mmCIF file of C-alpha atoms in Angstrom:
data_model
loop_
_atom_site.group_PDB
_atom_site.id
_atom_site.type_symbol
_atom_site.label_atom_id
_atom_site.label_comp_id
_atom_site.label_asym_id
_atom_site.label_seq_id
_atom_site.Cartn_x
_atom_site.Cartn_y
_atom_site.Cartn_z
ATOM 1 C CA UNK V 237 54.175 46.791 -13.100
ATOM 2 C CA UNK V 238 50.433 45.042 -12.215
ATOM 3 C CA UNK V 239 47.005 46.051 -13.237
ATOM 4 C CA UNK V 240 44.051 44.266 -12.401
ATOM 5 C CA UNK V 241 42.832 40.986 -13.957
ATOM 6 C CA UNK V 242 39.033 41.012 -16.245
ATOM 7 C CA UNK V 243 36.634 38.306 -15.935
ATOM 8 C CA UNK V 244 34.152 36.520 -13.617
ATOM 9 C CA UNK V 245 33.815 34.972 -10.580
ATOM 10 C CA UNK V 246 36.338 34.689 -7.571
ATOM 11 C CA UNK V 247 39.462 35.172 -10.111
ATOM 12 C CA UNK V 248 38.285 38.386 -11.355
ATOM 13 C CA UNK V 249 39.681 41.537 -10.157
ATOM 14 C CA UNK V 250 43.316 40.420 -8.803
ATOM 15 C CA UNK V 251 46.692 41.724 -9.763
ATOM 16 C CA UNK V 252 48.536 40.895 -12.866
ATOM 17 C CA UNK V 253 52.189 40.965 -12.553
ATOM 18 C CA UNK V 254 53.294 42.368 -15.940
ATOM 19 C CA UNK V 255 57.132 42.042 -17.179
ATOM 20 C CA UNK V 256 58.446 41.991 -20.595
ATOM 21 C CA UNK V 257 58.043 43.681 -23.691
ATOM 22 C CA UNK V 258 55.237 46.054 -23.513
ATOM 23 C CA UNK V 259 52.174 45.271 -24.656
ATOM 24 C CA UNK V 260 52.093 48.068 -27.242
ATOM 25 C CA UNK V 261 55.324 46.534 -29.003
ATOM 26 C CA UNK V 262 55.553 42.997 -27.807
ATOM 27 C CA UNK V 263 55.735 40.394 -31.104
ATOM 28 C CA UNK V 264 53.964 37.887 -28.828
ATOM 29 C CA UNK V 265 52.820 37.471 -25.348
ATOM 30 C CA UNK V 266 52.469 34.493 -22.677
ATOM 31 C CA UNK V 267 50.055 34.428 -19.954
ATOM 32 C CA UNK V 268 51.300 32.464 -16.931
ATOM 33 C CA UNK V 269 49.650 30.422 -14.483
ATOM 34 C CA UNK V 270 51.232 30.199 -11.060
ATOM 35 C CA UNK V 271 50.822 26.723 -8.845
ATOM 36 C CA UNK V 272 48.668 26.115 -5.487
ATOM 37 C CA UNK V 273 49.916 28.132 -2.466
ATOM 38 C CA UNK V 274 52.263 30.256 -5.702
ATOM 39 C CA UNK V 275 52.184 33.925 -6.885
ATOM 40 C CA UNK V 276 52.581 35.858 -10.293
ATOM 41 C CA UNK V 277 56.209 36.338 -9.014
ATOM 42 C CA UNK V 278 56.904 32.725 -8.592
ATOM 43 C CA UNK V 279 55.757 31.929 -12.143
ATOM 44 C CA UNK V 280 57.484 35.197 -13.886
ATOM 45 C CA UNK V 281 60.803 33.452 -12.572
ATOM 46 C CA UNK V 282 60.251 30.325 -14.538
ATOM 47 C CA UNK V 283 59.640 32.078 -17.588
ATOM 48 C CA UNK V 284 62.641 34.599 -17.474
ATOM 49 C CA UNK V 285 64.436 31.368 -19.194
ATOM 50 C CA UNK V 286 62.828 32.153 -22.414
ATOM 51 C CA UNK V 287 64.984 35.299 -23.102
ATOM 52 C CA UNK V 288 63.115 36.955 -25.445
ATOM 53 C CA UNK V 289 63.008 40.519 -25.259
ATOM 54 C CA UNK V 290 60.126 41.726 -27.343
ATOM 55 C CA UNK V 291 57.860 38.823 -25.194
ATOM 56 C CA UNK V 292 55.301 40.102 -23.031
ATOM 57 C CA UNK V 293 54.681 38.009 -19.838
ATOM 58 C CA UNK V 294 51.259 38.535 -17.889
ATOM 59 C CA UNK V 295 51.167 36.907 -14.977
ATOM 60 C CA UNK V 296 47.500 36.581 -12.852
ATOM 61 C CA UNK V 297 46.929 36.075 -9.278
ATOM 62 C CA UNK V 298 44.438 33.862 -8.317
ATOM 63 C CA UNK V 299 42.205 34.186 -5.092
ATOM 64 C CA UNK V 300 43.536 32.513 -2.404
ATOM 65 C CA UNK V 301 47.063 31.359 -3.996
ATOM 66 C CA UNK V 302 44.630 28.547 -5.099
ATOM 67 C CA UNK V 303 43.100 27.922 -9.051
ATOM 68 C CA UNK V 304 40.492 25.464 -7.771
ATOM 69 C CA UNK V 305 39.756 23.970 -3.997
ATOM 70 C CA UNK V 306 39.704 20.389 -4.806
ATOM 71 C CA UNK V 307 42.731 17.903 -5.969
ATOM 72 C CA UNK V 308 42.392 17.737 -10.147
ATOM 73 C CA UNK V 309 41.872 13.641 -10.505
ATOM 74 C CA UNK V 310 38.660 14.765 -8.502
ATOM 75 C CA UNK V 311 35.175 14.507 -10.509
ATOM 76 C CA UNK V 312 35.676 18.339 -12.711
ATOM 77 C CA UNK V 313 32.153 19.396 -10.961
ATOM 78 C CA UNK V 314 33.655 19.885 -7.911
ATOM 79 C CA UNK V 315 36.569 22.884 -9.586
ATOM 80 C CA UNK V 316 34.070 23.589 -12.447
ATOM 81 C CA UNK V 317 32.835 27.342 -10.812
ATOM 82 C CA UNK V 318 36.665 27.748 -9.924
ATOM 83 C CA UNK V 319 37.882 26.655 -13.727
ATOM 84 C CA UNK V 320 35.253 29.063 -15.447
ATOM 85 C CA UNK V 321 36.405 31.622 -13.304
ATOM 86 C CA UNK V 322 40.163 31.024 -14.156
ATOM 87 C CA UNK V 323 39.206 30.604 -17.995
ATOM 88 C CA UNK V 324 37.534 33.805 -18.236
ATOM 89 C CA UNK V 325 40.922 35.757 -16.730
ATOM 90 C CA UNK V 326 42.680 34.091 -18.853
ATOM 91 C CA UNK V 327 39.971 34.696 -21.826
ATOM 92 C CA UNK V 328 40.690 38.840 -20.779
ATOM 93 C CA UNK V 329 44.298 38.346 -20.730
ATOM 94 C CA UNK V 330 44.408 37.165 -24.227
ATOM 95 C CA UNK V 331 42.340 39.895 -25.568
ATOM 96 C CA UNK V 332 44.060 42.380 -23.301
ATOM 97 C CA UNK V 333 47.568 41.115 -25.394
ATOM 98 C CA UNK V 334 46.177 42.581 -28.433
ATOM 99 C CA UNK V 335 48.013 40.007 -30.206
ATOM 100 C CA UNK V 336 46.398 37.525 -32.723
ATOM 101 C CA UNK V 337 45.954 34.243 -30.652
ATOM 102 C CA UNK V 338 48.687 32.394 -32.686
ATOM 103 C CA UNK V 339 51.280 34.980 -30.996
ATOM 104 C CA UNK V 340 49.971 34.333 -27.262
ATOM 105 C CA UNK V 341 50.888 31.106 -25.123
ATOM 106 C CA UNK V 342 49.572 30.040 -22.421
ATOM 107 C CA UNK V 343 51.972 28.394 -19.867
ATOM 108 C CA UNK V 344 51.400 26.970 -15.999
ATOM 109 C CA UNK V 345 52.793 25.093 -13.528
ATOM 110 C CA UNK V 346 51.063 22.105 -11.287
ATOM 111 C CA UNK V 347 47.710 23.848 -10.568
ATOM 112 C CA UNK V 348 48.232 26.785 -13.005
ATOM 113 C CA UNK V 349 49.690 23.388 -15.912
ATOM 114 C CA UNK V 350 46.073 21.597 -15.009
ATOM 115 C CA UNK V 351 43.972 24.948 -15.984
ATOM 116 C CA UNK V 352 46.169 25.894 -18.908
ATOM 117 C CA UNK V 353 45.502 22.498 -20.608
ATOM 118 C CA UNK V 354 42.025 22.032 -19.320
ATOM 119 C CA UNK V 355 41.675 25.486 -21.068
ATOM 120 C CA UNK V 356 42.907 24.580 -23.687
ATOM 121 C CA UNK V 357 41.087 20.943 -23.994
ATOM 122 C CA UNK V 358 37.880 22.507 -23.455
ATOM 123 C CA UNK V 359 38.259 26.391 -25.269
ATOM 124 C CA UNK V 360 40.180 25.100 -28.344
ATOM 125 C CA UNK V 361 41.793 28.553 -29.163
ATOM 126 C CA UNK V 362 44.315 28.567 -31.697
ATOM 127 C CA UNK V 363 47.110 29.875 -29.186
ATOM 128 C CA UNK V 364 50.375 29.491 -30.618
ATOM 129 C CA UNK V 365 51.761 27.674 -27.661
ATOM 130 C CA UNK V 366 50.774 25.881 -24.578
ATOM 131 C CA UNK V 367 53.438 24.952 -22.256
ATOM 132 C CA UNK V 368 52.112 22.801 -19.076
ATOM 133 C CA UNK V 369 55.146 22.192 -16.016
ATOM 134 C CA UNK V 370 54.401 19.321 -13.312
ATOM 135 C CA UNK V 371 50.242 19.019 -14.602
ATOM 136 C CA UNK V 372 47.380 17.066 -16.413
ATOM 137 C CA UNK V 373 44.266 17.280 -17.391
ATOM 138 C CA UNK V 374 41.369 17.400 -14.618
ATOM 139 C CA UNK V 375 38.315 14.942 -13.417
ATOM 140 C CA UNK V 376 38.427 11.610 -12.743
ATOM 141 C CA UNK V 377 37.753 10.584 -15.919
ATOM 142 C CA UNK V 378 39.866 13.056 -18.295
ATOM 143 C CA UNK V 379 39.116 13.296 -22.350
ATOM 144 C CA UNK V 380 41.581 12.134 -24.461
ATOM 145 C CA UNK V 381 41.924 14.897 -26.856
ATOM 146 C CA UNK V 382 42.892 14.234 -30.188
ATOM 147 C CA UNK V 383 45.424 16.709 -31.787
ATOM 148 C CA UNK V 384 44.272 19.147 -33.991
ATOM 149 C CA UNK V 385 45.727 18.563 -37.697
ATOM 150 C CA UNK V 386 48.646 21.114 -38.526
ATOM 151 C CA UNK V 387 49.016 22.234 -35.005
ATOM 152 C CA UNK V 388 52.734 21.607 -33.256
ATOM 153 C CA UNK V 389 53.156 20.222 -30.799
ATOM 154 C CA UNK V 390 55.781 20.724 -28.181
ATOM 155 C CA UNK V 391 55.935 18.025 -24.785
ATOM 156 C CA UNK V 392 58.770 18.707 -22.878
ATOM 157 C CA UNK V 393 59.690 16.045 -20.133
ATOM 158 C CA UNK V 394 63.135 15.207 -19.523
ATOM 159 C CA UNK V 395 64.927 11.817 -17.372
ATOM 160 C CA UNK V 396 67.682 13.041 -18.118
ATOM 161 C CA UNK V 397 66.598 15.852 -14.926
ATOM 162 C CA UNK V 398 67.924 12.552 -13.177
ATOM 163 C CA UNK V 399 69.526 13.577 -9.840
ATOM 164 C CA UNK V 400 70.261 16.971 -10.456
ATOM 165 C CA UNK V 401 66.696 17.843 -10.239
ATOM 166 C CA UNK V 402 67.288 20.356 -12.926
ATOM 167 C CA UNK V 403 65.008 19.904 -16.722
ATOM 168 C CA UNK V 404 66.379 20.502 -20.009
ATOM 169 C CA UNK V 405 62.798 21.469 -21.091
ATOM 170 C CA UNK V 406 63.414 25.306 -20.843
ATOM 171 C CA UNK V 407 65.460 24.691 -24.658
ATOM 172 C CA UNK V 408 62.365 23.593 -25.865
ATOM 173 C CA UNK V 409 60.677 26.680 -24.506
ATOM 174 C CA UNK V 410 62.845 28.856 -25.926
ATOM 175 C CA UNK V 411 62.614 27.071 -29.410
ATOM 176 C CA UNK V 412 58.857 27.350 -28.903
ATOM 177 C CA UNK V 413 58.677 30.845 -28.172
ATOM 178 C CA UNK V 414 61.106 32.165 -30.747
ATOM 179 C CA UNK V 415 58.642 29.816 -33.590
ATOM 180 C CA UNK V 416 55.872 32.154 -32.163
ATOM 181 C CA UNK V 417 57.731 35.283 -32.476
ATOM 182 C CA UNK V 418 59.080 34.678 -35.661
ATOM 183 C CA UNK V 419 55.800 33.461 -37.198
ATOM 184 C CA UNK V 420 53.956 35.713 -39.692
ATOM 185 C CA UNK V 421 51.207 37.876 -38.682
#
C-alpha cells in the first residue's frame, strides 16, 4: 500500500510505501529514510527485523533517489533547501501516524541516517526513538549536541560485524522498538 507524502519543496508529493500495522491500530509507528540512489522498498527490508506486528512502517520516497545533492561533511547551506524539504515530509509523516511522538521513531540509512539525526539535532521532537545505519550529522562543522536529560539513548555499532559483514545491531532495534510499544500512552 502507498499514498502520497505532505510537505514542501522537491520531497513533497512522492509515494509512501506503507507496511505494518495499520495506522488506525498500530501501538507505534517508524518513519524510514531510504539511502542515496535507494527506495522505500529498500529501507522497509531493513526494518522487517524488528518483528513487531502492531508497528506501522512509513516509508517516503525522495525525489530523485537522492535526500540532498551534495556529500553531508559539505558546508549544510549547500543541502539546506533539500533538508527542509525532507524535514517537512517527515514533519507530515509524524502527524499523519496519529501517534503521540514518544510512540514514532524515526530511522535511516547513509543519506536517509544523516537527515534523521540532522532532524532530530535541529527539530528536537520528543520521538521515542531514532535509529541512524551507516550516517552522521551534516556540514563541515557539525554541532555537538548534548543529550537531553531522561532521554535513552540507544547507539548501535557492532566490530563484532567483523568479516561476516553482518551487525548485531538489529537486537538493539528490536529492544528499542518493543520499549516504545510497551511504553504508556
Amino acid at each position: 500500500m502507498s499514498w502520497l507524502s505532505r510537505g514542501t519543496g522537491a520531497h513533497a508529493g512522492l509515494p509512501v510505501a506503507l507496511e505494518g500495522a495499520p495506522l488506525h491500530r498500530a501501538r507505534a509507528a517508524v518513519v524510514l529514510l531510504h539511502g542515496r540512489a535507494g527506495n522505500p522498498y529498500a529501507i522497509l527490508r531493513h526494518a522487517r527485523v524488528l518483528g513487531q506486528p502492531d508497528l506501522a512502517l512509513l516509508a517516503p520516497q525522495a525525489e530523485g533517489r537522492s535526500w540532498y545533492p551534495a556529500r553531508f561533511v559539505r558546508p549544510l547551506a549547500e543541502n539546506a533547501a533539500h533538508l527542509d524539504s525532507a524535514f517537512s515530509v517527515v514533519d507530515g509523516l509524524i502527524a499523519a501516524a496519529g501517534l503521540p511522538p514518544e510512540r514514532v521513531a524515526l530511522m535511516g540509512f547513509s543519506q536517509g541516517a544523516c537527515v534523521s539525526l540532522e532532524y532530530v539535532v535541529r527539530r528536537r521532537p520528543r520521538l521515542g526513538a531514532v535509529i541512524a545505519l551507516s550516517g552522521g550529522l551534516m556540514g563541515a562543522a557539525p554541532p555537538d549536541p548534548a543529550p537531553e536529560p531522561g532521554r535513552p539513548a540507544c547507539r548501535c555499532c557492532s566490530p563484532a560485524a567483523g568479516r561476516t559483514g553482518r551487525s548485531r545491531s538489529p537486537a538493539c532495534w528490536r529492544r528499542r522498538m518493543r520499549w516504545a510499544a510497551s511504553a504508556p500512552t
